mmCIF file of C-alpha atoms in Angstrom:
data_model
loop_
_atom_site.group_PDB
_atom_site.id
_atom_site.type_symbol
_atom_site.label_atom_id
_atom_site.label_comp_id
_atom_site.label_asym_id
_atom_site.label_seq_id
_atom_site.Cartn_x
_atom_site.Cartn_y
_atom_site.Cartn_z
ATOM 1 C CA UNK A 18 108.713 135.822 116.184
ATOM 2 C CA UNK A 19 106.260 135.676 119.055
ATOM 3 C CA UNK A 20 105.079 138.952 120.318
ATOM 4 C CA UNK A 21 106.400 139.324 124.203
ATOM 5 C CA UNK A 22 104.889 138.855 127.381
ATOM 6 C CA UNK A 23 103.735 142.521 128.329
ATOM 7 C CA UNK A 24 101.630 141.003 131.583
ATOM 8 C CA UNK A 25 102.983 138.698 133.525
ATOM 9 C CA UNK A 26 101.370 135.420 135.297
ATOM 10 C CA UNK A 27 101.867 136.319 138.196
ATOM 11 C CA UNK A 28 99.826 139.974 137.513
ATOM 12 C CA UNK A 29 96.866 138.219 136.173
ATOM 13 C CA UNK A 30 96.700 135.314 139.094
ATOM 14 C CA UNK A 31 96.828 138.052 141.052
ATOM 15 C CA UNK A 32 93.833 139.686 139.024
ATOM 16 C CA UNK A 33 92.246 136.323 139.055
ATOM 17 C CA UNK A 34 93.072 135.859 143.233
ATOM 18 C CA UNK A 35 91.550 139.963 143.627
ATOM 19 C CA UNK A 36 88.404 139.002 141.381
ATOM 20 C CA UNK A 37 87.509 135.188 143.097
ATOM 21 C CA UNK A 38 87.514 136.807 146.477
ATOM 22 C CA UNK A 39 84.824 139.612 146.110
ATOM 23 C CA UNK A 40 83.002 137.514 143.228
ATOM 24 C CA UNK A 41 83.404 133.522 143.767
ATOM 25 C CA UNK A 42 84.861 131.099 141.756
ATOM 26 C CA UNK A 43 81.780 132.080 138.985
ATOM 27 C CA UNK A 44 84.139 135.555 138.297
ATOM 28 C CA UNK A 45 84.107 136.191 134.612
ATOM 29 C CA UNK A 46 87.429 137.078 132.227
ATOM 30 C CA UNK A 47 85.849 140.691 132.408
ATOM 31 C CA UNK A 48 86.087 140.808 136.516
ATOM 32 C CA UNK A 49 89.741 138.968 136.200
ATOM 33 C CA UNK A 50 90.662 141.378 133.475
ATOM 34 C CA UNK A 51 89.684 144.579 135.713
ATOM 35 C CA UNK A 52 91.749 143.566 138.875
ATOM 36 C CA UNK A 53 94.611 142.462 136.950
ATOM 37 C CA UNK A 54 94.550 146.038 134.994
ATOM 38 C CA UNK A 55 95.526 143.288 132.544
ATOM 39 C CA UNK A 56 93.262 143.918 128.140
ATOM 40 C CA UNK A 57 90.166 141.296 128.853
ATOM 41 C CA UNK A 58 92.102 140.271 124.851
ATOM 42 C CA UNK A 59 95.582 139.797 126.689
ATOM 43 C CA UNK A 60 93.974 137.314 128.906
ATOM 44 C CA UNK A 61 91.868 135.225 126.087
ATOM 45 C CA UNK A 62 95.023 134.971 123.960
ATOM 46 C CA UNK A 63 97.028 133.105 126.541
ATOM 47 C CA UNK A 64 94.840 131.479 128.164
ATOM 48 C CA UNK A 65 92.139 128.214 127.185
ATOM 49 C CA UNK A 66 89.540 129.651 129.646
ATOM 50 C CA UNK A 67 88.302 131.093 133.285
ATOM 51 C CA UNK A 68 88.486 127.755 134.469
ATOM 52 C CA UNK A 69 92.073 127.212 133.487
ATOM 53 C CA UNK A 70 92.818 130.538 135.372
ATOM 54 C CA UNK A 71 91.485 129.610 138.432
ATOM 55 C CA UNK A 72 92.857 126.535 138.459
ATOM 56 C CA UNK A 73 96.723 128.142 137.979
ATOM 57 C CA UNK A 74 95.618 130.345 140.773
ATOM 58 C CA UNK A 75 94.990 127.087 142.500
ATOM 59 C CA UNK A 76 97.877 125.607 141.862
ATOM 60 C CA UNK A 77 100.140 128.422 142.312
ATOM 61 C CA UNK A 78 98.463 128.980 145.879
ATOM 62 C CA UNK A 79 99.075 124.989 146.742
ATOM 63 C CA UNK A 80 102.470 125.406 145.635
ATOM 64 C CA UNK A 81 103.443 128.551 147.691
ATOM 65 C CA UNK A 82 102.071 126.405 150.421
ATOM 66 C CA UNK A 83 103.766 123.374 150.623
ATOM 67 C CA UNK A 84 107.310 124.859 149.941
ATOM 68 C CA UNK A 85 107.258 125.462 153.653
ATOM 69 C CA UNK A 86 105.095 122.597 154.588
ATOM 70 C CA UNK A 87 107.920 120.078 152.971
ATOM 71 C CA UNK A 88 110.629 122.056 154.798
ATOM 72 C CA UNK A 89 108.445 121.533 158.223
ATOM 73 C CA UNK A 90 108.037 118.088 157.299
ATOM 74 C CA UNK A 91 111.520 117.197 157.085
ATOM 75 C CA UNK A 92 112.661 119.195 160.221
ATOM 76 C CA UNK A 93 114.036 117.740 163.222
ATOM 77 C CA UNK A 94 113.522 115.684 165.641
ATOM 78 C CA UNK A 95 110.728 114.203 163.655
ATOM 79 C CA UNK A 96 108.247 114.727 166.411
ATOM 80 C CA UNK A 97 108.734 118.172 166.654
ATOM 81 C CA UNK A 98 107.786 118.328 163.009
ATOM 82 C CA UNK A 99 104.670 116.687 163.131
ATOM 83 C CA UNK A 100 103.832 119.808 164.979
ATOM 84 C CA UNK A 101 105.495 122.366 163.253
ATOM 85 C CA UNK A 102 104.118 121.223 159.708
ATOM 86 C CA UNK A 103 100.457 121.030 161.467
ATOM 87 C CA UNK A 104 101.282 125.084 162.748
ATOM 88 C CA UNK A 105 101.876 125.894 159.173
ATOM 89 C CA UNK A 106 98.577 125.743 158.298
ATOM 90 C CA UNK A 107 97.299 129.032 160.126
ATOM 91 C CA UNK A 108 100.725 130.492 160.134
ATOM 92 C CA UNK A 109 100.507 130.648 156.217
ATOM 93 C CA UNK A 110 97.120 130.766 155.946
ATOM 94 C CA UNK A 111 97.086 133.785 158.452
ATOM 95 C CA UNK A 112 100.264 135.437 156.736
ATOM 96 C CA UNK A 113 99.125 134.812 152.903
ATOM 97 C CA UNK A 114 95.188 135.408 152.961
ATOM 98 C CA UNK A 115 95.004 135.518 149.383
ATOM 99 C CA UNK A 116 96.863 132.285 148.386
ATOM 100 C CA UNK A 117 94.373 130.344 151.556
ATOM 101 C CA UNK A 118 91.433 132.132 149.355
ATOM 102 C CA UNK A 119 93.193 130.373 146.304
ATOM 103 C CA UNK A 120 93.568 127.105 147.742
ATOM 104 C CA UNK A 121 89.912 126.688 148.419
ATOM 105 C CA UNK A 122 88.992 126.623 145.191
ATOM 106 C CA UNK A 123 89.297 122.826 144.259
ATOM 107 C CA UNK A 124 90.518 119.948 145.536
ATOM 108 C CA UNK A 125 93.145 117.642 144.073
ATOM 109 C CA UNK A 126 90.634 114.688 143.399
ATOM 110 C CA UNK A 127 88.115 116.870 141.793
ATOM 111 C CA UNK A 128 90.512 118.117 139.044
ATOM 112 C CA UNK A 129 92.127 114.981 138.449
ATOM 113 C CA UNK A 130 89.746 113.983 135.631
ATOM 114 C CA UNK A 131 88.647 117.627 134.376
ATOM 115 C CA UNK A 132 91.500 119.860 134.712
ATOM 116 C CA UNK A 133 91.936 122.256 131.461
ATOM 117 C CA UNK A 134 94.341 120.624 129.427
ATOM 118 C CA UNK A 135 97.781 122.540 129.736
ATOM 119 C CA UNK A 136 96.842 121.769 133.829
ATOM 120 C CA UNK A 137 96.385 118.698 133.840
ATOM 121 C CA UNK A 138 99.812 117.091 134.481
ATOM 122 C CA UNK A 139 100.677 119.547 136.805
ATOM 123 C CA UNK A 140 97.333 119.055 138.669
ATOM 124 C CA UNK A 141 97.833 115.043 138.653
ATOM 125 C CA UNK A 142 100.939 115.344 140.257
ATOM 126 C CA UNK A 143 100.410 118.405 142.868
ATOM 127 C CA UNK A 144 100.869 116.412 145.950
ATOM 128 C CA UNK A 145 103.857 114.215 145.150
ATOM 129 C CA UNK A 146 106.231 116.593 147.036
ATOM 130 C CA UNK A 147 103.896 116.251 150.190
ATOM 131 C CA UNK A 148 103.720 112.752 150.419
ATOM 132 C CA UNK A 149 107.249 111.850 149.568
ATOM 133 C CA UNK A 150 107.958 114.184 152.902
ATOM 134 C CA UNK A 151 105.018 112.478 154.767
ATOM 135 C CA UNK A 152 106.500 109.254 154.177
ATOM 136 C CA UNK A 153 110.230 110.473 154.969
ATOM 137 C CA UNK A 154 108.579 111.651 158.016
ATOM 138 C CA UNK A 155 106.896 108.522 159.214
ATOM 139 C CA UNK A 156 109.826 106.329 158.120
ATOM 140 C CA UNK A 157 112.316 108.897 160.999
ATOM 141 C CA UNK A 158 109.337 108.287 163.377
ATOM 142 C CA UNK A 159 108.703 104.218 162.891
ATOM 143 C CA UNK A 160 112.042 103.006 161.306
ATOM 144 C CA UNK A 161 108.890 101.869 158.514
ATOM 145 C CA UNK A 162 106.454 103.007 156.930
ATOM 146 C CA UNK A 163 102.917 101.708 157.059
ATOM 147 C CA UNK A 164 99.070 102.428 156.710
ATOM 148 C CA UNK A 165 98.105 103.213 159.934
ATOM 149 C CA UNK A 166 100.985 105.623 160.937
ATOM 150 C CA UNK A 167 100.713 107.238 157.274
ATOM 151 C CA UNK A 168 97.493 108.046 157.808
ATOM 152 C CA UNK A 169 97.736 109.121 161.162
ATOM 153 C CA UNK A 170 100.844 111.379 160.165
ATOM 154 C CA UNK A 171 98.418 112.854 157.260
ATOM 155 C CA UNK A 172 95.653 113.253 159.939
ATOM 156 C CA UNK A 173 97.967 114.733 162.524
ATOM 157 C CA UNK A 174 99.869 117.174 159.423
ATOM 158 C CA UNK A 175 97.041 117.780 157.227
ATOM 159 C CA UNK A 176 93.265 116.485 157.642
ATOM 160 C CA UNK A 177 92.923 118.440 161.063
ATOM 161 C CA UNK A 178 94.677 121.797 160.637
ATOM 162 C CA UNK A 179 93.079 121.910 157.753
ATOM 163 C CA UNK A 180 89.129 121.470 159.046
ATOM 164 C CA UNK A 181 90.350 123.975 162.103
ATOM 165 C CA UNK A 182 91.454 126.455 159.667
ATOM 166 C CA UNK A 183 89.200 126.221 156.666
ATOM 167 C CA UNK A 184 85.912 128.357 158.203
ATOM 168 C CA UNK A 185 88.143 131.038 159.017
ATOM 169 C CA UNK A 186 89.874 131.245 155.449
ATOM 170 C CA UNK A 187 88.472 134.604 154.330
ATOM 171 C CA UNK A 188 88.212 136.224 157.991
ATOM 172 C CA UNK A 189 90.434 136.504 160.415
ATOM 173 C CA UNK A 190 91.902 133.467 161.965
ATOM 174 C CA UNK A 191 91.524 133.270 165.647
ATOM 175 C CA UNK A 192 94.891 132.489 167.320
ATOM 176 C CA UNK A 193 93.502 130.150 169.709
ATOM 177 C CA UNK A 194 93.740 127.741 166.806
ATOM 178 C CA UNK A 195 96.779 127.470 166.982
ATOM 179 C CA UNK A 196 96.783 126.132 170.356
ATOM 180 C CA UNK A 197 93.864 123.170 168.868
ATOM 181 C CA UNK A 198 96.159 122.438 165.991
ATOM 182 C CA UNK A 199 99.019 121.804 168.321
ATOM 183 C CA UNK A 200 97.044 119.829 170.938
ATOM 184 C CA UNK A 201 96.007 117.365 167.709
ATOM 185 C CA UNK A 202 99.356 116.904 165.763
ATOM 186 C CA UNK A 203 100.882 115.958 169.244
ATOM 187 C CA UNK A 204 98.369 113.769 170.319
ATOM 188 C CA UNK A 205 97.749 112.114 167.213
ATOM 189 C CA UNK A 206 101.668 111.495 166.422
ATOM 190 C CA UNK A 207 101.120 109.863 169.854
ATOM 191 C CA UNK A 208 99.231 107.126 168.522
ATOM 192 C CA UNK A 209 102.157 106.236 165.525
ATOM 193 C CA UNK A 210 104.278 105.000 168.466
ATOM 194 C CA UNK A 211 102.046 103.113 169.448
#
């Protein structure tokens, strides 16, 4: 019979989260092991590696992100969410500083090929939820769905919040970004009617 769980996943992500921030994503087990208050032994018998801890930290951040980034997406009138999914980006980001730390540390399309093994599916398949939404949410705006207005949607929902919010990740975010990340999503969901 296996031996339970004494520390939980969520106790050593948060170890892991505690340890990238004031050391980088170069932390070692023994840094992780220290925030988490979690045996440096506990951590090596459950997991493969560091690397496979900060990429659950990764994709546990992602995760707690887009729950509320689908449910923007998918709000109504479709216009109106355009906006409100762009706003979630420094509304989350502002509200859960540790999980915006956390989803810094990859990208998507550089883990695809190299995630740790018992990652990797979940790692390949990350951003389904978002862009089945995206695509519910052009089809409401166009009737269709095509290139252009996909792109512009992910532009409009993703690309620019994103590049407003990311040097601020870490710091506080200044609220007047708030105000840019509105001005884009509306005026580039202008351009899918178009």
């Amino acid at each position: 019979m296996a031996r339970p769980v004494k520390y939980s996943l969520d106790q050593i992500l948060d170890g892991v989260a505690v340890a990238a921030r004031e050391r980088g994503i170069e932390v070692s087990i023994a840094d992780i092991a220290a925030a988490a208050n979690v045996p440096s032994g506990s951590i090596y018998h459950r997991f493969s590696s560091r690397r496979e801890l900060l990429v659950r930290l990764w994709l546990r951040s992602v995760r707690r992100f887009q729950e509320g980034f689908v449910r923007a997406l998918d709000g109504d009138p479709p216009e109106r969410a355009v906006v409100a999914a762009a706003l979630h980006t420094p509304t989350f980001c502002r509200s859960n500083p540790m999980d915006a730390m956390g989803m810094t540390l990859f990208r998507q399309w550089e883990l695809v090929d190299d995630a740790p093994d018992p990652c990797a599916e979940e790692v390949l398949h990350v951003n389904d939820g978002i862009d089945a939404a995206t695509a519910r949410l052009v089809e409401r705006l166009r009737g269709f769905r095509d290139e252009r207005s996909y792109g512009l949607i992910v532009a409009a929902t993703r690309t620019c919040p994103y590049g407003l919010v990311r040097p601020h990740v870490g710091c506080e975010i200044p609220e007047w970004i708030d105000e840019a990340v509105a001005a884009s999503a509306s005026a580039i969901a202008g351009l899918v009617a178009q």
